[in-house]
Amino acid sequence: MSRLVLARNLDAFALRRVRVFPSALRSFSRSSLLHEQRASILPVTPTKSWVERLPRKVQPYLYLTRIDKPIGTMLLFYPCAWSITMASYALQLPLTTPLTYISLFGVGALVMRGAGCTINDMWDRNLDKAVARTKERPIARGDVTQGQALAFLGVQLSAGLAVLLQLNWYSILLGASSLSVVVIYPLMKRITHWPQAVLGIAFNWGAFLGWSSVAGSVDWSVCLPLYAGGVCWTLVYDSIYAHQVGTTDVGAGIRSTALLFAERTRPILGVLSASTLSLITLAGYMNSHGAPFYLGVTLAAAQLTRILNRTDFNDRQSCWKGFADCGWSGFWVWMGALADYGVLLSSSWTT
């Protein structure tokens, strides 16, 4: 009986804390509310990873960059890889060109994703302390001070600048122009239910930058639909990620498309997925791609369909898996472009 009374009291407390649209409120089931409140009472133990085997002094900084969760780096990298490969195909460039720039952008994605996480956690230090799933982050725990984080951010941005300076001046200016979006992104979750759209604007800048690095300028007829498709793709995967939201997140004032879409999430993400694939297909058409490219897009479509059918938006573990699996859709688009480029190279070698 005492457990039943406790459960009722926790439910009532949670409902008093939630001040969101009625549709979003209905999306929180009784079980999810109880799970969140109980989780907030219990201590949160960080998941062990390979970072634990490194010197203790460097561990908080590595966790700050989320280097133990590489999916974020890959999601930032794929639009760059699409663009570099498609530009190399369009210009019929030798294999050494995309290999060089894919390597540079791979390092850049790792560094700048880490810098973005540092900026995010510096802005969110007080929010993170109030939310069960983020209170173990290094700054929120006090393992890294604001001053230390700022100094570390300086190192990260210097490393990112070193990568950027390897590119042509057009690309340097184009890349630098995206930094303001990266800086303001953490604020968006406080003032709008569309922070995922702002993340998409920042995360897919590589669709422009990759092409300009290879070609010296941007082919807007190809890169604009590629970029727009990437933004829609970000709305899909980050909305799935945002469904890990709990009652403490809402009580702290965090907004997201997950709360906005609520029980309409699945059909809305279906439309966004279709938009993603249509726009990327248009980019391929404008770039005169062949069958291998469209096969890659088809495999990406199958992956997104599987994710939307299988993800339980009321279960955190299912949402994390759906979010991480979205990376495979980006991978298949890249493989399609790479296969088409490979066909082009092989035909040139045989003539």
JSON list of N, CA and C in Angstrom, two decimals, residues 101 164-173 212-217:
[
{"chain": "A", "resi": 101, "resn": "TYR", "atom": "N", "xyz": [40.61, 15.14, -48.79]},
{"chain": "A", "resi": 101, "resn": "TYR", "atom": "CA", "xyz": [39.63, 16.00, -48.13]},
{"chain": "A", "resi": 101, "resn": "TYR", "atom": "C", "xyz": [38.73, 15.24, -47.16]},
{"chain": "A", "resi": 164, "resn": "LEU", "atom": "N", "xyz": [40.80, 23.98, -40.85]},
{"chain": "A", "resi": 164, "resn": "LEU", "atom": "CA", "xyz": [40.15, 24.89, -41.80]},
{"chain": "A", "resi": 164, "resn": "LEU", "atom": "C", "xyz": [41.17, 25.61, -42.69]},
{"chain": "A", "resi": 165, "resn": "LEU", "atom": "N", "xyz": [42.32, 25.95, -42.11]},
{"chain": "A", "resi": 165, "resn": "LEU", "atom": "CA", "xyz": [43.34, 26.68, -42.86]},
{"chain": "A", "resi": 165, "resn": "LEU", "atom": "C", "xyz": [44.00, 25.84, -43.95]},
{"chain": "A", "resi": 166, "resn": "GLN", "atom": "N", "xyz": [43.72, 24.56, -43.97]},
{"chain": "A", "resi": 166, "resn": "GLN", "atom": "CA", "xyz": [44.23, 23.70, -45.04]},
{"chain": "A", "resi": 166, "resn": "GLN", "atom": "C", "xyz": [43.41, 23.86, -46.32]},
{"chain": "A", "resi": 167, "resn": "LEU", "atom": "N", "xyz": [42.27, 24.55, -46.23]},
{"chain": "A", "resi": 167, "resn": "LEU", "atom": "CA", "xyz": [41.37, 24.69, -47.36]},
{"chain": "A", "resi": 167, "resn": "LEU", "atom": "C", "xyz": [41.62, 26.01, -48.09]},
{"chain": "A", "resi": 168, "resn": "ASN", "atom": "N", "xyz": [40.94, 26.20, -49.22]},
{"chain": "A", "resi": 168, "resn": "ASN", "atom": "CA", "xyz": [41.07, 27.45, -49.96]},
{"chain": "A", "resi": 168, "resn": "ASN", "atom": "C", "xyz": [40.34, 28.58, -49.23]},
{"chain": "A", "resi": 169, "resn": "TRP", "atom": "N", "xyz": [40.63, 29.83, -49.62]},
{"chain": "A", "resi": 169, "resn": "TRP", "atom": "CA", "xyz": [40.09, 30.98, -48.89]},
{"chain": "A", "resi": 169, "resn": "TRP", "atom": "C", "xyz": [38.57, 31.06, -48.96]},
{"chain": "A", "resi": 170, "resn": "TYR", "atom": "N", "xyz": [38.00, 30.68, -50.07]},
{"chain": "A", "resi": 170, "resn": "TYR", "atom": "CA", "xyz": [36.53, 30.65, -50.19]},
{"chain": "A", "resi": 170, "resn": "TYR", "atom": "C", "xyz": [35.95, 29.74, -49.10]},
{"chain": "A", "resi": 171, "resn": "SER", "atom": "N", "xyz": [36.56, 28.57, -48.94]},
{"chain": "A", "resi": 171, "resn": "SER", "atom": "CA", "xyz": [36.07, 27.61, -47.95]},
{"chain": "A", "resi": 171, "resn": "SER", "atom": "C", "xyz": [36.35, 28.06, -46.52]},
{"chain": "A", "resi": 172, "resn": "ILE", "atom": "N", "xyz": [37.47, 28.73, -46.32]},
{"chain": "A", "resi": 172, "resn": "ILE", "atom": "CA", "xyz": [37.79, 29.24, -44.98]},
{"chain": "A", "resi": 172, "resn": "ILE", "atom": "C", "xyz": [36.72, 30.23, -44.52]},
{"chain": "A", "resi": 173, "resn": "LEU", "atom": "N", "xyz": [36.36, 31.16, -45.39]},
{"chain": "A", "resi": 173, "resn": "LEU", "atom": "CA", "xyz": [35.32, 32.15, -45.04]},
{"chain": "A", "resi": 173, "resn": "LEU", "atom": "C", "xyz": [33.97, 31.49, -44.89]},
{"chain": "A", "resi": 212, "resn": "SER", "atom": "N", "xyz": [32.95, 23.14, -51.83]},
{"chain": "A", "resi": 212, "resn": "SER", "atom": "CA", "xyz": [33.81, 24.29, -52.10]},
{"chain": "A", "resi": 212, "resn": "SER", "atom": "C", "xyz": [35.28, 23.96, -51.87]},
{"chain": "A", "resi": 213, "resn": "SER", "atom": "N", "xyz": [35.56, 23.04, -50.94]},
{"chain": "A", "resi": 213, "resn": "SER", "atom": "CA", "xyz": [36.95, 22.65, -50.68]},
{"chain": "A", "resi": 213, "resn": "SER", "atom": "C", "xyz": [37.56, 21.96, -51.89]},
{"chain": "A", "resi": 214, "resn": "VAL", "atom": "N", "xyz": [36.74, 21.13, -52.54]},
{"chain": "A", "resi": 214, "resn": "VAL", "atom": "CA", "xyz": [37.22, 20.39, -53.70]},
{"chain": "A", "resi": 214, "resn": "VAL", "atom": "C", "xyz": [37.23, 21.26, -54.96]},
{"chain": "A", "resi": 215, "resn": "ALA", "atom": "N", "xyz": [36.16, 22.06, -55.14]},
{"chain": "A", "resi": 215, "resn": "ALA", "atom": "CA", "xyz": [35.97, 22.78, -56.40]},
{"chain": "A", "resi": 215, "resn": "ALA", "atom": "C", "xyz": [36.37, 24.24, -56.37]},
{"chain": "A", "resi": 216, "resn": "GLY", "atom": "N", "xyz": [36.54, 24.81, -55.17]},
{"chain": "A", "resi": 216, "resn": "GLY", "atom": "CA", "xyz": [36.89, 26.23, -55.07]},
{"chain": "A", "resi": 216, "resn": "GLY", "atom": "C", "xyz": [35.69, 27.14, -54.99]},
{"chain": "A", "resi": 217, "resn": "SER", "atom": "N", "xyz": [34.50, 26.61, -55.21]},
{"chain": "A", "resi": 217, "resn": "SER", "atom": "CA", "xyz": [33.24, 27.35, -55.08]},
{"chain": "A", "resi": 217, "resn": "SER", "atom": "C", "xyz": [32.13, 26.33, -54.89]}
]
